[in-house]
Amino acid sequence: MFWRKFEERLFNFLIRLATIIIIGCLFVIVLTIVVKGLPAMSWDMISKSPSGGFYLGKEGGVLNAIVGSLYLGIGASLFALLLSIPVVVYMNVYAPTHSKFAQYIRISLDILYGIPSIVYGAFGFLIMIYLGLKVSLLAGIVTVGLLVLPIMARTMDEVIRTIPKELTEASLSLGATKWETAMKVLLRQAFPGILTAILLGFGRAIGDAASVIFTTGFTDNVPESILQPAATLPLAIFFQLGSPIQEVVNRAYASALILTIMILVISISSRLLSRRFNKNIIK
Amino acid sequence: MVLPLRILLDKVAGKSVLCLSVLIGSLLFLIVGGLYFKSLPILESHSFWDLISKSIWKPGKEQFGFLPYILSTVYITIISLTIAVPLCILCSVYLSEYASKRVKSFVTSLVDILAGIPSVIFGIWGIIMIVPFISDTLAPAFGQEDTTGYSILAGGLVLAIMVFPIVIHIMLEVLRTVPVELREASLSLGANKWETIKKVVLRKAAPGIIAAIVLGFSRAFGETLAVLMVVGNTALIPHSIFDAGYPLPALIANNYGEMMSIPLYDSALMFASFLLLVVILIFNVAARFFMMRVERRMS
């Protein structure tokens, strides 16, 4: 009898402890990055590219990586969006009900979602060689775009699937074509979901390092064309952290802070956005 | 009869979304096929068994033994799951059975934010906190004075935190599918809340929990940069958790620069990616199988 009560008490305590540990990790990580990154921050850090080489030069900031990451993130999200909207439209509008093929695409997207980014990196490298591309922003956009595609497509798909069937049927019964229904009813209804999906994809795209290491390369300059290599924030952190010079290591800390802030802003704003737009939807 | 423009547009759009869908549907095969095709040269000159069971790595002499890399990956994954699985089960039980709605939504949003943090941030945090903690406190406590802290334990710890969100997410989904009636039946028979959870809820959700663990496993298996930054990267088979290791993804990421200059080297690295991919595909199929059992059980 005593044991029963004791066991219940013990686990009551343990489950709360486990939850606190898990949330605590998030706070400790963010706090560590802020404490290390804040002293290294300055206006130069976000307005200048490194001078004298990113590994040894003491002067300058990480503008090259900030701009590179933004280019890459925006490019990859656009690329993934252009591919995922048609697929989602096909799965939800054009595919016959209970279509085996649509079912297969859902499963294959789920599996693609689980493939690690280093494998995408290797695959992107193969595409690059096959197409005769050099290490460049374009190769990075294609690779990261493919990496982000499953996240975007499946997020949108889940949102569209929650839209009541009656809405689609009402539109079709009034004589609208499937395309018109998809564009004017489904995608409009799913707009907040699509926005969330884009932000999710963008966040993943600017944070990923293993896939760009092969394809986008690294450079001290802000890229001027899509065919040039580009620096990215994750790689700026990774490469500069190994430097023996303290100023360069500080640049890595500052990049980590910048990246963390970007990611936090994206993930919090996507939450707020979807809450706000949800008000305008026909339930 | 001339088709009106809007009907024509509909037909064209229908065909083009179908084409794109076929393309995306074949992406998985393209990746598997492409990597397999590129690893053929090394599979032709070395037997598969030799590649995965030998431990000498001298690309210049065409000796490619993947064993240290494979073992490092496996050890790190096991360490991370030993830490993550109990914590995740306890946390999901709290969130789904005990926590109020507000606490639950607060904690799950924090977990979602954790999921969005890039791996390189985990890596830099590992270098700042975990590595010194191991070399200064933990390793001396176990009588190991001369470690740098860059070890498979550090990799496992960092990975464990990265695996939390995905495992918790799936476990919450699974626990939600356990019917309320079952809990009520157990409680009405005099079992207390913990007994109900232990003997009814968790048992009923067991296949789903296994699926969550398997998916966490596959995430941990392929994680690259965070682990690479804290694991030390020496190509020896680790003998204790304080030894450095060199996991497969790190091998690929570290050597992309020189792989084109040595014969068979690029093929060896593509083989490493192929190996990762195949293991992860197997895990995914296994997880799917377990999830299917959950659905059957609950309906």
Coordinates of C-alpha atoms in Angstrom, one line a residue:
Chain A
M1 CA 0.0 0.0 0.0
F2 CA 2.8 2.3 0.9
W3 CA 4.6 1.5 -2.3
R4 CA 1.6 2.4 -4.4
K5 CA 1.4 5.9 -2.9
F6 CA 5.2 6.3 -3.0
E7 CA 5.4 5.3 -6.6
E8 CA 2.7 7.7 -7.6
R9 CA 4.4 10.6 -5.7
L10 CA 7.8 9.7 -7.2
F11 CA 6.5 9.8 -10.8
N12 CA 4.5 12.9 -10.2
F13 CA 7.8 14.5 -9.3
L14 CA 9.8 12.9 -12.2
I15 CA 7.4 13.9 -15.0
R16 CA 7.6 17.5 -13.9
L17 CA 11.3 17.4 -13.5
A18 CA 11.7 15.9 -17.0
T19 CA 9.5 18.7 -18.5
I20 CA 11.5 21.3 -16.7
I21 CA 14.8 19.8 -17.9
I22 CA 13.6 19.9 -21.5
I23 CA 12.3 23.5 -21.4
G24 CA 15.4 24.4 -19.4
C25 CA 17.6 23.3 -22.2
L26 CA 16.0 25.7 -24.6
F27 CA 16.5 28.6 -22.2
V28 CA 20.1 27.6 -21.4
I29 CA 21.0 27.4 -25.0
V30 CA 19.5 30.8 -25.9
L31 CA 21.0 32.4 -22.8
T32 CA 24.5 31.0 -23.6
I33 CA 24.3 32.3 -27.2
V34 CA 23.2 35.8 -25.9
V35 CA 25.8 36.0 -23.2
K36 CA 28.6 35.1 -25.6
G37 CA 27.3 36.9 -28.6
L38 CA 26.2 40.2 -27.1
P39 CA 29.7 41.5 -26.2
A40 CA 30.8 40.7 -29.7
M41 CA 28.0 42.6 -31.4
S42 CA 28.7 46.0 -32.9
W43 CA 27.5 48.0 -35.9
D44 CA 30.5 46.9 -37.9
M45 CA 29.5 43.3 -37.3
I46 CA 26.3 43.6 -39.4
S47 CA 27.4 46.3 -41.8
K48 CA 30.8 45.1 -43.0
S49 CA 32.3 42.0 -44.6
P50 CA 35.4 40.5 -43.0
S51 CA 38.6 42.0 -44.3
G52 CA 41.8 40.1 -44.6
G53 CA 40.2 36.7 -44.9
F54 CA 37.4 35.3 -42.7
Y55 CA 39.7 32.9 -40.9
L56 CA 42.6 35.3 -40.0
G57 CA 41.4 38.8 -40.6
K58 CA 40.7 40.7 -37.4
E59 CA 38.6 43.5 -38.9
G60 CA 35.1 43.6 -40.3
G61 CA 31.9 41.8 -39.6
V62 CA 29.7 39.1 -41.1
L63 CA 27.6 41.1 -43.6
N64 CA 28.6 38.6 -46.3
A65 CA 27.1 35.7 -44.3
I66 CA 23.9 37.6 -43.4
V67 CA 23.2 38.6 -47.0
G68 CA 24.2 35.2 -48.3
S69 CA 21.9 33.5 -45.9
L70 CA 19.0 35.8 -46.8
Y71 CA 19.5 35.2 -50.5
L72 CA 19.8 31.5 -50.0
G73 CA 16.8 31.4 -47.7
I74 CA 14.6 33.5 -50.0
G75 CA 15.7 31.6 -53.1
A76 CA 15.2 28.2 -51.6
S77 CA 11.8 29.0 -50.2
L78 CA 10.6 30.4 -53.5
F79 CA 11.9 27.4 -55.3
A80 CA 10.3 25.0 -52.9
L81 CA 7.1 27.0 -53.0
L82 CA 6.9 26.8 -56.8
L83 CA 7.2 23.1 -56.6
S84 CA 5.0 22.4 -53.6
I85 CA 1.9 24.4 -54.6
P86 CA 1.3 22.4 -57.7
V87 CA 1.9 19.1 -55.8
V88 CA -0.5 20.1 -53.1
V89 CA -3.1 21.3 -55.6
Y90 CA -2.8 18.0 -57.4
M91 CA -3.1 15.9 -54.3
N92 CA -6.1 17.8 -53.0
V93 CA -8.0 18.8 -56.1
Y94 CA -7.1 16.9 -59.2
A95 CA -6.3 13.5 -57.9
P96 CA -9.2 11.1 -57.8
T97 CA -10.6 10.4 -54.3
H98 CA -8.5 7.7 -52.6
S99 CA -5.9 8.0 -55.3
K100 CA -3.0 5.5 -54.7
F101 CA -0.6 7.9 -56.3
A102 CA -1.6 10.9 -54.1
Q103 CA -1.2 8.6 -51.1
Y104 CA 2.2 7.5 -52.4
I105 CA 3.3 11.2 -52.8
R106 CA 2.3 11.9 -49.2
I107 CA 4.4 8.9 -47.9
S108 CA 7.3 9.8 -50.1
L109 CA 7.3 13.4 -48.8
D110 CA 7.2 12.1 -45.2
I111 CA 10.2 9.9 -46.0
L112 CA 12.0 12.7 -47.7
Y113 CA 11.4 14.8 -44.6
G114 CA 13.4 12.3 -42.6
I115 CA 16.4 12.3 -44.9
P116 CA 19.3 14.1 -43.2
S117 CA 20.6 17.3 -44.7
I118 CA 24.1 15.9 -45.4
V119 CA 22.5 13.4 -47.8
Y120 CA 20.8 16.3 -49.6
G121 CA 24.2 17.9 -49.7
A122 CA 25.7 14.9 -51.4
F123 CA 22.8 14.6 -53.8
G124 CA 22.9 18.3 -54.5
F125 CA 26.6 17.9 -55.3
L126 CA 25.7 15.2 -57.8
I127 CA 23.2 17.4 -59.5
M128 CA 25.8 20.2 -59.6
I129 CA 28.3 18.0 -61.3
Y130 CA 25.7 16.6 -63.6
L131 CA 24.6 20.1 -64.7
G132 CA 28.2 21.4 -64.9
L133 CA 27.5 24.0 -62.2
K134 CA 30.3 25.3 -59.9
V135 CA 29.9 25.8 -56.2
S136 CA 27.4 28.7 -56.2
L137 CA 24.4 30.3 -54.8
L138 CA 22.3 28.6 -57.5
A139 CA 23.4 25.1 -56.5
G140 CA 22.7 26.0 -52.9
I141 CA 19.2 27.2 -53.7
V142 CA 18.4 24.0 -55.6
T143 CA 19.8 21.8 -52.9
V144 CA 18.2 23.6 -49.9
G145 CA 15.0 24.0 -51.9
L146 CA 14.7 20.3 -52.3
L147 CA 15.5 19.9 -48.6
V148 CA 12.7 22.3 -47.6
L149 CA 10.2 21.0 -50.1
P150 CA 8.8 18.1 -48.0
I151 CA 8.3 20.4 -45.0
M152 CA 6.5 23.0 -47.0
A153 CA 4.4 20.6 -49.1
R154 CA 3.3 18.5 -46.1
T155 CA 2.5 21.5 -43.9
M156 CA 0.3 23.0 -46.7
D157 CA -1.3 19.6 -47.4
E158 CA -2.3 19.1 -43.8
V159 CA -3.9 22.6 -43.7
I160 CA -5.8 22.1 -46.9
R161 CA -7.0 18.7 -45.8
T162 CA -8.7 20.4 -42.8
I163 CA -10.8 22.6 -45.1
P164 CA -14.4 21.2 -45.2
K165 CA -15.2 19.2 -48.3
E166 CA -18.5 21.1 -48.7
L167 CA -16.6 24.3 -49.5
T168 CA -14.9 22.6 -52.5
E169 CA -18.2 21.0 -53.6
A170 CA -20.1 24.2 -53.4
S171 CA -17.6 25.9 -55.6
L172 CA -17.6 23.1 -58.1
S173 CA -21.4 22.9 -58.2
L174 CA -21.6 26.5 -59.1
G175 CA -19.6 25.7 -62.3
A176 CA -16.1 26.7 -61.3
T177 CA -13.4 24.6 -62.8
K178 CA -11.1 22.6 -60.5
W179 CA -8.3 25.1 -61.2
E180 CA -10.5 28.1 -60.2
T181 CA -11.7 26.2 -57.1
A182 CA -8.1 25.5 -56.1
M183 CA -6.9 29.1 -56.6
K184 CA -9.9 31.0 -55.4
V185 CA -11.2 28.8 -52.6
L186 CA -8.7 26.3 -51.3
L187 CA -5.5 28.3 -51.5
R188 CA -7.3 31.4 -50.1
Q189 CA -8.8 29.4 -47.2
A190 CA -5.4 27.9 -46.6
F191 CA -3.5 31.2 -46.8
P192 CA -2.5 31.3 -43.1
G193 CA -1.3 27.7 -43.4
I194 CA 0.7 28.5 -46.5
L195 CA 2.3 31.5 -44.8
T196 CA 3.3 29.3 -41.9
A197 CA 4.7 26.7 -44.2
I198 CA 6.8 29.3 -46.0
L199 CA 8.1 30.6 -42.8
L200 CA 8.9 27.1 -41.5
G201 CA 10.7 26.4 -44.7
F202 CA 12.6 29.7 -44.7
G203 CA 13.7 29.1 -41.1
R204 CA 15.0 25.6 -42.0
A205 CA 16.7 27.0 -45.1
I206 CA 18.7 29.7 -43.4
G207 CA 19.7 27.4 -40.5
D208 CA 20.9 24.4 -42.4
A209 CA 24.6 23.9 -42.8
A210 CA 25.4 20.4 -43.8
S211 CA 23.7 20.7 -47.2
V212 CA 25.3 24.0 -48.2
I213 CA 28.8 23.0 -47.3
F214 CA 29.1 21.1 -50.6
T215 CA 27.1 23.3 -52.8
T216 CA 27.2 27.0 -51.8
G217 CA 30.8 27.2 -50.5
F218 CA 32.1 30.2 -48.6
T219 CA 33.4 33.6 -49.5
D220 CA 34.4 36.9 -48.0
N221 CA 32.3 38.9 -50.4
V222 CA 28.6 39.6 -50.8
P223 CA 27.6 37.6 -53.9
E224 CA 26.8 39.7 -56.9
S225 CA 25.4 37.0 -59.1
I226 CA 23.5 33.7 -58.6
L227 CA 26.4 31.8 -60.1
Q228 CA 28.9 33.0 -57.4
P229 CA 29.6 31.2 -54.2
A230 CA 28.0 32.7 -51.1
A231 CA 28.7 32.7 -47.4
T232 CA 26.0 31.6 -45.0
L233 CA 25.6 32.2 -41.3
P234 CA 25.8 28.6 -40.1
L235 CA 29.0 28.1 -42.0
A236 CA 30.3 31.4 -40.8
I237 CA 29.8 30.1 -37.3
F238 CA 31.4 26.8 -38.1
F239 CA 34.5 28.0 -39.9
Q240 CA 35.3 31.0 -37.7
L241 CA 34.9 29.1 -34.4
G242 CA 37.9 27.1 -35.2
S243 CA 40.2 30.1 -35.7
P244 CA 43.1 30.7 -33.2
I245 CA 42.4 34.5 -33.3
Q246 CA 40.0 35.7 -30.6
E247 CA 38.4 38.5 -32.8
V248 CA 37.5 35.9 -35.4
V249 CA 36.0 33.6 -32.7
N250 CA 34.0 36.5 -31.5
R251 CA 32.7 36.9 -35.0
A252 CA 31.4 33.4 -34.8
Y253 CA 29.6 34.1 -31.5
A254 CA 28.1 37.2 -33.0
S255 CA 26.9 35.2 -36.1
A256 CA 25.4 32.7 -33.7
L257 CA 23.4 35.4 -31.9
I258 CA 22.3 36.9 -35.2
L259 CA 21.1 33.5 -36.5
T260 CA 19.4 32.7 -33.3
I261 CA 17.5 36.0 -33.3
M262 CA 16.4 35.5 -36.9
I263 CA 15.2 32.0 -36.1
L264 CA 13.3 33.1 -33.0
V265 CA 11.7 36.0 -34.8
I266 CA 10.6 33.7 -37.7
S267 CA 9.2 31.0 -35.4
I268 CA 7.4 33.5 -33.1
S269 CA 6.0 35.6 -36.0
S270 CA 4.7 32.5 -37.8
R271 CA 2.8 31.6 -34.7
L272 CA 1.3 35.1 -34.3
L273 CA 0.5 35.3 -38.0
S274 CA -1.4 32.1 -38.2
R275 CA -3.4 33.1 -35.1
R276 CA -4.2 36.4 -36.6
F277 CA -5.3 35.2 -40.1
N278 CA -7.3 32.3 -38.6
K279 CA -10.0 34.8 -37.7
N280 CA -10.9 35.4 -41.4
I281 CA -11.5 31.9 -42.3
I282 CA -14.9 30.3 -43.0
K283 CA -15.3 27.5 -40.5
Chain B
M1 CA -16.3 23.1 -80.6
V2 CA -13.8 25.6 -79.3
L3 CA -13.2 25.2 -75.6
P4 CA -13.7 28.3 -73.5
L5 CA -10.4 29.7 -72.2
R6 CA -11.1 28.9 -68.6
I7 CA -11.8 25.3 -69.4
L8 CA -8.6 25.1 -71.4
L9 CA -6.7 26.7 -68.6
D10 CA -8.1 24.1 -66.2
K11 CA -7.0 21.2 -68.5
V12 CA -3.5 22.6 -68.9
A13 CA -3.1 23.3 -65.2
G14 CA -4.3 19.8 -64.4
K15 CA -1.8 18.2 -66.7
S16 CA 1.1 20.4 -65.4
V17 CA 0.4 19.8 -61.7
L18 CA 0.3 16.1 -62.5
C19 CA 3.7 16.3 -64.3
L20 CA 5.2 18.1 -61.4
S21 CA 3.7 15.6 -58.9
V22 CA 5.3 12.7 -60.9
L23 CA 8.6 14.6 -60.7
I24 CA 8.4 15.1 -57.0
G25 CA 7.2 11.5 -56.5
S26 CA 10.3 10.3 -58.2
L27 CA 12.6 12.5 -56.2
L28 CA 13.1 9.7 -53.6
F29 CA 14.2 7.3 -56.3
L30 CA 16.4 9.8 -57.9
I31 CA 18.3 10.4 -54.6
V32 CA 18.6 6.7 -53.8
G33 CA 19.5 5.9 -57.4
G34 CA 22.0 8.7 -57.8
L35 CA 23.9 7.9 -54.7
Y36 CA 23.9 4.2 -55.5
F37 CA 25.2 4.9 -59.0
K38 CA 28.0 7.1 -57.6
S39 CA 29.0 4.5 -55.0
L40 CA 29.2 1.7 -57.6
P41 CA 33.0 2.2 -58.4
I42 CA 34.0 1.5 -54.8
L43 CA 31.5 -1.4 -54.5
E44 CA 33.1 -2.9 -57.6
S45 CA 36.7 -2.8 -56.3
H46 CA 35.9 -3.6 -52.6
S47 CA 33.4 -6.0 -51.3
F48 CA 30.5 -4.6 -49.3
W49 CA 31.4 -6.6 -46.2
D50 CA 35.1 -5.5 -46.3
L51 CA 34.0 -1.8 -46.5
I52 CA 31.8 -2.0 -43.4
S53 CA 33.9 -4.4 -41.3
K54 CA 37.5 -3.1 -41.8
S55 CA 38.8 -0.3 -39.7
I56 CA 41.8 1.0 -41.7
W57 CA 41.1 4.3 -43.4
K58 CA 43.8 5.3 -45.9
P59 CA 42.2 6.8 -48.9
G60 CA 45.6 7.4 -50.5
K61 CA 46.3 3.7 -50.5
E62 CA 42.7 2.8 -51.5
Q63 CA 41.9 1.3 -48.1
F64 CA 38.5 2.3 -47.0
G65 CA 37.4 0.7 -43.7
F66 CA 34.2 2.3 -42.5
L67 CA 34.0 0.4 -39.2
P68 CA 35.2 3.2 -36.9
Y69 CA 32.8 5.7 -38.5
I70 CA 29.8 3.3 -38.4
L71 CA 30.5 2.4 -34.7
S72 CA 30.9 6.0 -33.7
T73 CA 27.6 6.8 -35.3
V74 CA 25.9 3.9 -33.6
Y75 CA 27.4 4.7 -30.2
I76 CA 26.5 8.4 -30.3
T77 CA 23.0 7.5 -31.4
I78 CA 22.6 5.0 -28.5
I79 CA 24.0 7.5 -26.0
S80 CA 21.6 10.2 -27.2
L81 CA 18.6 7.9 -27.0
T82 CA 19.5 6.6 -23.6
I83 CA 19.3 10.1 -22.4
A84 CA 16.4 11.3 -24.5
V85 CA 13.9 8.5 -24.4
P86 CA 13.1 8.4 -20.7
L87 CA 13.0 12.2 -20.5
C88 CA 10.7 12.3 -23.5
I89 CA 8.3 9.6 -22.2
L90 CA 8.0 11.3 -18.8
C91 CA 7.6 14.8 -20.4
S92 CA 4.9 13.6 -22.8
V93 CA 3.0 11.8 -20.0
Y94 CA 3.0 15.0 -18.0
L95 CA 1.8 17.1 -20.9
S96 CA -0.9 14.7 -22.1
E97 CA -2.2 13.4 -18.8
Y98 CA -1.5 15.9 -16.1
A99 CA -0.8 19.4 -17.5
S100 CA -3.5 22.0 -17.8
K101 CA -4.4 23.2 -21.2
R102 CA -2.4 26.4 -20.8
V103 CA 0.7 24.7 -19.6
K104 CA 0.5 22.2 -22.3
S105 CA 0.2 24.8 -25.1
F106 CA 3.0 26.8 -23.6
V107 CA 5.4 23.9 -23.3
T108 CA 4.6 22.5 -26.7
S109 CA 5.2 25.9 -28.3
L110 CA 8.6 26.0 -26.5
V111 CA 9.4 22.5 -27.8
D112 CA 8.4 23.7 -31.3
I113 CA 10.9 26.6 -31.0
L114 CA 13.5 24.2 -29.9
A115 CA 12.8 22.1 -33.0
G116 CA 13.5 25.2 -35.2
I117 CA 16.9 26.0 -33.7
P118 CA 19.6 25.2 -36.3
S119 CA 22.1 22.4 -35.6
V120 CA 25.1 24.7 -35.7
I121 CA 23.7 26.6 -32.7
F122 CA 23.5 23.3 -30.8
G123 CA 27.1 22.7 -31.8
I124 CA 28.4 26.0 -30.6
W125 CA 26.5 25.6 -27.4
G126 CA 28.0 22.2 -27.0
I127 CA 31.5 23.7 -27.4
I128 CA 30.8 26.4 -24.9
M129 CA 29.1 24.4 -22.2
I130 CA 29.1 20.6 -22.7
V131 CA 32.7 20.1 -23.7
P132 CA 34.3 22.0 -20.8
F133 CA 31.7 20.4 -18.4
I134 CA 32.9 16.9 -19.5
S135 CA 36.6 17.6 -19.4
D136 CA 36.5 19.6 -16.1
T137 CA 33.8 17.9 -14.1
L138 CA 32.4 14.7 -15.5
A139 CA 35.4 12.9 -16.8
P140 CA 37.6 13.5 -13.6
A141 CA 34.7 12.3 -11.5
F142 CA 35.0 8.9 -13.4
G143 CA 38.8 8.9 -13.0
Q144 CA 39.5 10.0 -16.6
E145 CA 41.8 13.0 -16.2
D146 CA 43.3 13.4 -19.7
T147 CA 40.3 14.0 -21.9
T148 CA 39.7 17.1 -24.0
G149 CA 35.9 16.8 -23.5
Y150 CA 35.5 16.4 -27.3
S151 CA 33.9 13.0 -27.0
I152 CA 31.1 10.8 -28.1
L153 CA 29.4 11.6 -24.8
A154 CA 29.4 15.3 -25.7
G155 CA 27.9 14.3 -29.1
G156 CA 25.3 12.2 -27.5
L157 CA 24.3 14.9 -25.0
V158 CA 23.9 17.5 -27.7
L159 CA 22.0 15.1 -30.0
A160 CA 19.7 14.1 -27.1
I161 CA 18.5 17.7 -26.9
M162 CA 18.0 17.9 -30.6
V163 CA 15.9 14.7 -30.6
F164 CA 13.5 15.9 -27.9
P165 CA 11.1 17.8 -30.1
I166 CA 10.6 15.2 -32.7
V167 CA 10.1 12.4 -30.1
I168 CA 7.8 14.4 -27.9
H169 CA 5.7 15.5 -30.8
I170 CA 5.0 12.0 -32.0
M171 CA 4.5 10.6 -28.5
L172 CA 1.9 13.3 -27.8
E173 CA 0.0 12.4 -31.0
V174 CA 0.0 8.8 -30.0
L175 CA -1.1 9.4 -26.4
R176 CA -3.9 11.5 -27.7
T177 CA -5.3 8.6 -29.6
V178 CA -5.7 6.4 -26.5
P179 CA -9.5 6.5 -25.8
V180 CA -10.6 8.3 -22.7
E181 CA -13.0 5.4 -21.8
L182 CA -10.0 3.2 -21.2
R183 CA -8.6 5.6 -18.7
E184 CA -11.9 6.0 -17.0
A185 CA -12.5 2.2 -16.8
S186 CA -9.2 1.8 -15.1
L187 CA -9.7 4.6 -12.7
S188 CA -13.2 3.4 -11.8
L189 CA -11.7 0.0 -10.8
G190 CA -9.6 1.7 -8.2
A191 CA -6.3 2.1 -9.9
N192 CA -4.6 5.4 -9.2
K193 CA -3.6 7.8 -11.9
W194 CA 0.0 6.6 -12.3
E195 CA -1.1 2.9 -12.3
T196 CA -3.6 3.8 -15.1
I197 CA -0.9 5.4 -17.1
K198 CA 1.6 2.7 -16.5
K199 CA -0.7 -0.3 -17.1
V200 CA -3.2 1.1 -19.6
V201 CA -2.1 4.2 -21.4
L202 CA 1.5 3.4 -22.0
R203 CA 0.8 -0.2 -22.8
K204 CA -1.9 0.7 -25.3
A205 CA 0.4 3.3 -26.9
A206 CA 3.5 1.1 -26.9
P207 CA 3.8 0.6 -30.7
G208 CA 3.5 4.3 -31.2
I209 CA 6.1 5.1 -28.6
I210 CA 8.4 2.6 -30.4
A211 CA 7.7 4.5 -33.6
A212 CA 8.6 7.8 -32.0
I213 CA 11.8 6.3 -30.7
V214 CA 12.7 4.9 -34.1
L215 CA 12.1 8.2 -35.8
G216 CA 14.2 9.9 -33.2
F217 CA 16.8 7.4 -33.9
S218 CA 16.8 8.2 -37.6
R219 CA 17.1 11.9 -36.9
A220 CA 20.0 11.3 -34.5
F221 CA 21.7 9.0 -37.0
G222 CA 22.0 11.6 -39.8
E223 CA 22.6 14.7 -37.7
T224 CA 25.8 16.2 -38.9
L225 CA 27.1 19.6 -37.9
A226 CA 26.2 19.7 -34.2
V227 CA 27.8 16.4 -33.6
L228 CA 30.8 17.1 -35.8
M229 CA 31.6 20.1 -33.7
V230 CA 31.8 18.4 -30.4
V231 CA 32.8 14.8 -31.1
G232 CA 36.6 15.2 -31.7
N233 CA 36.8 13.6 -35.1
T234 CA 39.5 11.0 -34.7
A235 CA 39.1 7.9 -36.8
L236 CA 39.5 5.3 -34.1
I237 CA 37.0 3.0 -32.6
P238 CA 35.9 4.7 -29.3
H239 CA 36.3 2.5 -26.2
S240 CA 34.7 4.6 -23.6
I241 CA 32.2 7.4 -23.7
F242 CA 34.9 9.9 -23.0
D243 CA 36.8 8.9 -26.2
A244 CA 36.6 10.9 -29.3
G245 CA 34.7 9.5 -32.3
Y246 CA 34.1 10.2 -35.9
P247 CA 30.6 9.6 -37.2
L248 CA 29.7 9.0 -40.8
P249 CA 28.0 12.4 -41.5
A250 CA 31.1 14.2 -40.1
L251 CA 33.3 12.1 -42.4
I252 CA 31.3 13.3 -45.4
A253 CA 31.2 16.9 -44.4
N254 CA 34.9 17.2 -43.5
N255 CA 36.3 15.7 -46.6
Y256 CA 34.3 17.1 -49.4
G257 CA 37.2 19.4 -50.3
E258 CA 39.8 16.8 -51.1
M259 CA 37.5 14.0 -52.4
M260 CA 37.9 14.9 -56.0
S261 CA 41.7 14.6 -56.0
I262 CA 42.1 11.0 -54.8
P263 CA 40.7 8.2 -56.9
L264 CA 37.7 6.3 -55.4
Y265 CA 37.6 8.9 -52.6
D266 CA 34.5 10.6 -53.9
S267 CA 32.9 7.2 -54.5
A268 CA 33.7 6.2 -50.9
L269 CA 32.0 9.4 -49.5
M270 CA 29.0 8.8 -51.7
F271 CA 28.9 5.3 -50.4
A272 CA 28.9 6.7 -46.9
S273 CA 25.9 8.9 -47.8
F274 CA 24.2 6.0 -49.4
L275 CA 24.7 3.9 -46.3
L276 CA 23.1 6.6 -44.1
L277 CA 20.3 7.0 -46.5
V278 CA 19.5 3.2 -46.6
V279 CA 19.6 2.9 -42.8
I280 CA 17.3 5.9 -42.4
L281 CA 14.9 4.5 -45.1
I282 CA 14.7 1.2 -43.1
F283 CA 14.0 3.1 -39.9
N284 CA 11.3 5.0 -41.6
V285 CA 9.6 1.9 -42.9
A286 CA 9.8 0.3 -39.4
A287 CA 8.3 3.4 -37.8
R288 CA 5.5 3.4 -40.3
F289 CA 4.8 -0.3 -39.6
F290 CA 4.5 0.5 -35.9
M291 CA 2.3 3.5 -36.5
M292 CA 0.0 1.3 -38.6
R293 CA -0.3 -1.1 -35.7
V294 CA -1.3 1.8 -33.4
E295 CA -4.0 2.9 -35.8
R296 CA -5.4 -0.7 -36.0
R297 CA -5.3 -1.1 -32.2
M298 CA -7.1 2.2 -31.6
S299 CA -9.9 1.8 -34.1

